[in-house]
Amino acid sequence: MGGLVRRLLGVHAVLVLLFLYAPIVVLVVFSFNTSRLNVMWEGFTLQWYQQALTDRQILRALQNSLVVGTISTVVSTALGTLTAFALARYRFPGKRLLEGVLYIPIILPEIVMGISLLALFSTLGMRLGIATISIAHITFCTAFVALIVRARLHGFDRALERAAMDLGAGPWTTFRRVTLPLAAPGIIAGALIAFTLSIDDVIITFFTSGPGSTTLSLYIFSMVRLGVSPKVNALSTLLLLFTFVVVGLVARGIYASLRRR
């Protein structure tokens, strides 16, 4: 009976993985297809990648995405980390209210958040562009970073900090040599999530973008509305490869730092 259950669980796991990753495999395969129609395989080619990498509009959109992603990741990681430390370490008036407010950007529908941010920027008289997109992304990315870092701090053994201080380390040295390295995996994970969400976002970016500030996700969305072409597949594959490379490098860095300890 136990063997049958294990086999059924194995089959279930395989089906789930196929459901999740089969569309991605199909996308990657058809990005090398000579046919403009994603119906059947006709031959191997790299022309769609060449067109994607030499298209000035795509390169401009990619530059905008990287600028927005970098700004929103740096700022939201700093704000989210500070918020997580405040919630995990201190008691202050309004703490429960702050905890509740922190979940609003996560559970609120993106279209509602996009419209509300657009109304705010219009009221303030701000010109829509890279700045407004970055502010919008910081708004929802900070919440994700704070929750991830706080989860890391939840199992933090503060006896290590007290031991460092007993051995003569000051508050700053303790934070730099003990607290920050132990919290680093959560901070890095939050930064990766923030960067991924920023690069991926379409709805909020659509409401807060202006002329000349089209991001890569918006550009791909506009191309898809006219039909899924192999160039879209090529762009999506490049984004997928970029994500794998970034995650792999970060994971390797974390693993190396843990081994040095």
Short mmCIF file of N, CA, C and O in Angstrom, two decimals, residues 86-140:
data_model
loop_
_atom_site.label_atom_id
_atom_site.label_comp_id
_atom_site.label_asym_id
_atom_site.label_seq_id
_atom_site.Cartn_x
_atom_site.Cartn_y
_atom_site.Cartn_z
N ALA A 86 12.40 47.05 12.57
CA ALA A 86 11.57 47.79 13.52
C ALA A 86 10.43 46.92 14.05
O ALA A 86 10.14 46.93 15.26
N LEU A 87 9.79 46.16 13.18
CA LEU A 87 8.67 45.32 13.60
C LEU A 87 9.15 44.13 14.43
O LEU A 87 8.43 43.65 15.32
N ALA A 88 10.34 43.62 14.12
CA ALA A 88 10.83 42.42 14.81
C ALA A 88 11.49 42.73 16.14
O ALA A 88 11.51 41.88 17.04
N ARG A 89 12.03 43.94 16.30
CA ARG A 89 12.85 44.24 17.47
C ARG A 89 12.19 45.17 18.48
O ARG A 89 12.54 45.14 19.66
N TYR A 90 11.25 46.00 18.05
CA TYR A 90 10.79 47.07 18.92
C TYR A 90 9.27 47.06 19.07
O TYR A 90 8.54 46.54 18.22
N ARG A 91 8.82 47.64 20.18
CA ARG A 91 7.41 47.89 20.42
C ARG A 91 7.18 49.40 20.40
O ARG A 91 7.91 50.15 21.05
N PHE A 92 6.18 49.83 19.66
CA PHE A 92 5.92 51.26 19.54
C PHE A 92 4.44 51.46 19.21
O PHE A 92 3.78 50.55 18.71
N PRO A 93 3.91 52.63 19.51
CA PRO A 93 2.50 52.90 19.20
C PRO A 93 2.23 52.78 17.70
O PRO A 93 3.00 53.28 16.88
N GLY A 94 1.16 52.11 17.35
CA GLY A 94 0.80 51.95 15.95
C GLY A 94 1.46 50.77 15.26
O GLY A 94 1.39 50.65 14.03
N LYS A 95 2.11 49.90 16.04
CA LYS A 95 2.81 48.76 15.43
C LYS A 95 1.85 47.83 14.72
O LYS A 95 2.10 47.39 13.60
N ARG A 96 0.72 47.51 15.37
CA ARG A 96 -0.26 46.63 14.73
C ARG A 96 -0.86 47.26 13.48
O ARG A 96 -1.13 46.58 12.50
N LEU A 97 -1.06 48.58 13.55
CA LEU A 97 -1.57 49.27 12.36
C LEU A 97 -0.58 49.18 11.22
O LEU A 97 -0.96 48.94 10.06
N LEU A 98 0.71 49.37 11.51
CA LEU A 98 1.74 49.26 10.48
C LEU A 98 1.79 47.86 9.90
O LEU A 98 1.96 47.69 8.68
N GLU A 99 1.65 46.85 10.75
CA GLU A 99 1.64 45.47 10.26
C GLU A 99 0.47 45.23 9.30
O GLU A 99 0.62 44.55 8.28
N GLY A 100 -0.68 45.79 9.63
CA GLY A 100 -1.84 45.64 8.74
C GLY A 100 -1.67 46.39 7.43
O GLY A 100 -1.99 45.87 6.36
N VAL A 101 -1.13 47.62 7.53
CA VAL A 101 -0.91 48.43 6.32
C VAL A 101 0.09 47.76 5.39
O VAL A 101 0.01 47.89 4.16
N LEU A 102 1.02 47.02 5.97
CA LEU A 102 2.07 46.38 5.18
C LEU A 102 1.50 45.35 4.20
O LEU A 102 2.09 45.11 3.13
N TYR A 103 0.36 44.77 4.53
CA TYR A 103 -0.24 43.76 3.66
C TYR A 103 -1.09 44.35 2.54
O TYR A 103 -1.46 43.64 1.60
N ILE A 104 -1.42 45.63 2.66
CA ILE A 104 -2.32 46.22 1.67
C ILE A 104 -1.76 46.16 0.24
O ILE A 104 -2.47 45.75 -0.69
N PRO A 105 -0.50 46.56 0.00
CA PRO A 105 0.01 46.48 -1.38
C PRO A 105 0.06 45.05 -1.93
O PRO A 105 0.08 44.87 -3.15
N ILE A 106 0.06 44.05 -1.04
CA ILE A 106 0.15 42.67 -1.49
C ILE A 106 -1.21 42.12 -1.88
O ILE A 106 -1.36 41.44 -2.89
N ILE A 107 -2.24 42.43 -1.06
CA ILE A 107 -3.56 41.86 -1.30
C ILE A 107 -4.44 42.74 -2.17
O ILE A 107 -5.45 42.29 -2.71
N LEU A 108 -4.06 44.00 -2.32
CA LEU A 108 -4.86 44.91 -3.13
C LEU A 108 -4.71 44.58 -4.62
O LEU A 108 -3.60 44.35 -5.10
N PRO A 109 -5.82 44.51 -5.36
CA PRO A 109 -5.72 44.26 -6.81
C PRO A 109 -4.84 45.29 -7.49
O PRO A 109 -4.92 46.50 -7.16
N GLU A 110 -4.03 44.85 -8.41
CA GLU A 110 -3.08 45.76 -9.04
C GLU A 110 -3.75 46.90 -9.79
O GLU A 110 -3.23 48.01 -9.82
N ILE A 111 -4.90 46.61 -10.39
CA ILE A 111 -5.57 47.67 -11.16
C ILE A 111 -6.05 48.79 -10.23
O ILE A 111 -6.00 49.97 -10.58
N VAL A 112 -6.49 48.41 -9.01
CA VAL A 112 -6.91 49.42 -8.03
C VAL A 112 -5.71 50.25 -7.59
O VAL A 112 -5.77 51.48 -7.48
N MET A 113 -4.60 49.56 -7.33
CA MET A 113 -3.39 50.27 -6.90
C MET A 113 -2.87 51.17 -8.02
O MET A 113 -2.42 52.29 -7.76
N GLY A 114 -2.92 50.68 -9.25
CA GLY A 114 -2.46 51.49 -10.37
C GLY A 114 -3.29 52.76 -10.54
O GLY A 114 -2.74 53.86 -10.75
N ILE A 115 -4.62 52.63 -10.44
CA ILE A 115 -5.50 53.80 -10.58
C ILE A 115 -5.28 54.78 -9.43
O ILE A 115 -5.25 56.00 -9.64
N SER A 116 -5.13 54.25 -8.22
CA SER A 116 -4.92 55.13 -7.06
C SER A 116 -3.61 55.90 -7.17
O SER A 116 -3.54 57.09 -6.84
N LEU A 117 -2.56 55.23 -7.62
CA LEU A 117 -1.27 55.91 -7.79
C LEU A 117 -1.34 56.96 -8.90
O LEU A 117 -0.77 58.05 -8.78
N LEU A 118 -2.05 56.64 -9.98
CA LEU A 118 -2.23 57.61 -11.06
C LEU A 118 -2.97 58.84 -10.56
O LEU A 118 -2.60 59.98 -10.89
N ALA A 119 -4.01 58.62 -9.74
CA ALA A 119 -4.75 59.75 -9.18
C ALA A 119 -3.86 60.58 -8.27
O ALA A 119 -3.92 61.83 -8.28
N LEU A 120 -3.01 59.91 -7.48
CA LEU A 120 -2.10 60.63 -6.60
C LEU A 120 -1.11 61.48 -7.39
O LEU A 120 -0.90 62.67 -7.07
N PHE A 121 -0.49 60.89 -8.41
CA PHE A 121 0.48 61.64 -9.21
C PHE A 121 -0.18 62.81 -9.94
O PHE A 121 0.43 63.88 -10.09
N SER A 122 -1.41 62.59 -10.41
CA SER A 122 -2.12 63.68 -11.09
C SER A 122 -2.44 64.81 -10.13
O SER A 122 -2.33 65.99 -10.47
N THR A 123 -2.83 64.45 -8.89
CA THR A 123 -3.13 65.47 -7.88
C THR A 123 -1.90 66.28 -7.53
O THR A 123 -1.97 67.51 -7.33
N LEU A 124 -0.76 65.61 -7.45
CA LEU A 124 0.50 66.29 -7.11
C LEU A 124 1.11 67.01 -8.30
O LEU A 124 2.10 67.73 -8.15
N GLY A 125 0.53 66.81 -9.48
CA GLY A 125 1.04 67.47 -10.67
C GLY A 125 2.34 66.88 -11.17
O GLY A 125 3.11 67.58 -11.85
N MET A 126 2.59 65.62 -10.87
CA MET A 126 3.83 64.97 -11.30
C MET A 126 3.70 64.48 -12.74
O MET A 126 2.67 63.92 -13.13
N ARG A 127 4.73 64.68 -13.51
CA ARG A 127 4.76 64.20 -14.89
C ARG A 127 5.07 62.71 -14.89
O ARG A 127 6.03 62.27 -14.25
N LEU A 128 4.26 61.95 -15.60
CA LEU A 128 4.44 60.50 -15.63
C LEU A 128 5.70 60.15 -16.41
O LEU A 128 5.95 60.67 -17.48
N GLY A 129 6.50 59.25 -15.83
CA GLY A 129 7.74 58.83 -16.46
C GLY A 129 8.47 57.83 -15.60
O GLY A 129 7.86 57.11 -14.79
N ILE A 130 9.78 57.79 -15.74
CA ILE A 130 10.60 56.84 -14.99
C ILE A 130 10.44 57.06 -13.48
O ILE A 130 10.38 56.09 -12.71
N ALA A 131 10.37 58.32 -13.06
CA ALA A 131 10.27 58.61 -11.62
C ALA A 131 8.98 58.06 -11.04
O ALA A 131 8.98 57.44 -9.96
N THR A 132 7.86 58.28 -11.70
CA THR A 132 6.58 57.80 -11.17
C THR A 132 6.50 56.28 -11.20
O THR A 132 5.94 55.67 -10.27
N ILE A 133 7.06 55.65 -12.22
CA ILE A 133 7.09 54.19 -12.25
C ILE A 133 7.92 53.65 -11.09
O ILE A 133 7.53 52.69 -10.42
N SER A 134 9.07 54.28 -10.86
CA SER A 134 9.95 53.83 -9.77
C SER A 134 9.25 53.97 -8.41
O SER A 134 9.33 53.06 -7.58
N ILE A 135 8.58 55.08 -8.18
CA ILE A 135 7.86 55.27 -6.93
C ILE A 135 6.77 54.22 -6.77
O ILE A 135 6.58 53.66 -5.68
N ALA A 136 6.05 53.95 -7.84
CA ALA A 136 4.99 52.94 -7.79
C ALA A 136 5.55 51.56 -7.46
O ALA A 136 4.99 50.82 -6.64
N HIS A 137 6.67 51.21 -8.07
CA HIS A 137 7.27 49.91 -7.81
C HIS A 137 7.82 49.82 -6.39
O HIS A 137 7.71 48.76 -5.75
N ILE A 138 8.38 50.90 -5.91
CA ILE A 138 8.87 50.92 -4.53
C ILE A 138 7.71 50.68 -3.56
O ILE A 138 7.87 50.00 -2.54
N THR A 139 6.54 51.23 -3.89
CA THR A 139 5.38 51.12 -3.01
C THR A 139 5.02 49.67 -2.71
O THR A 139 4.79 49.30 -1.56
N PHE A 140 4.97 48.83 -3.76
CA PHE A 140 4.57 47.44 -3.49
C PHE A 140 5.76 46.51 -3.22
O PHE A 140 5.61 45.50 -2.54
#
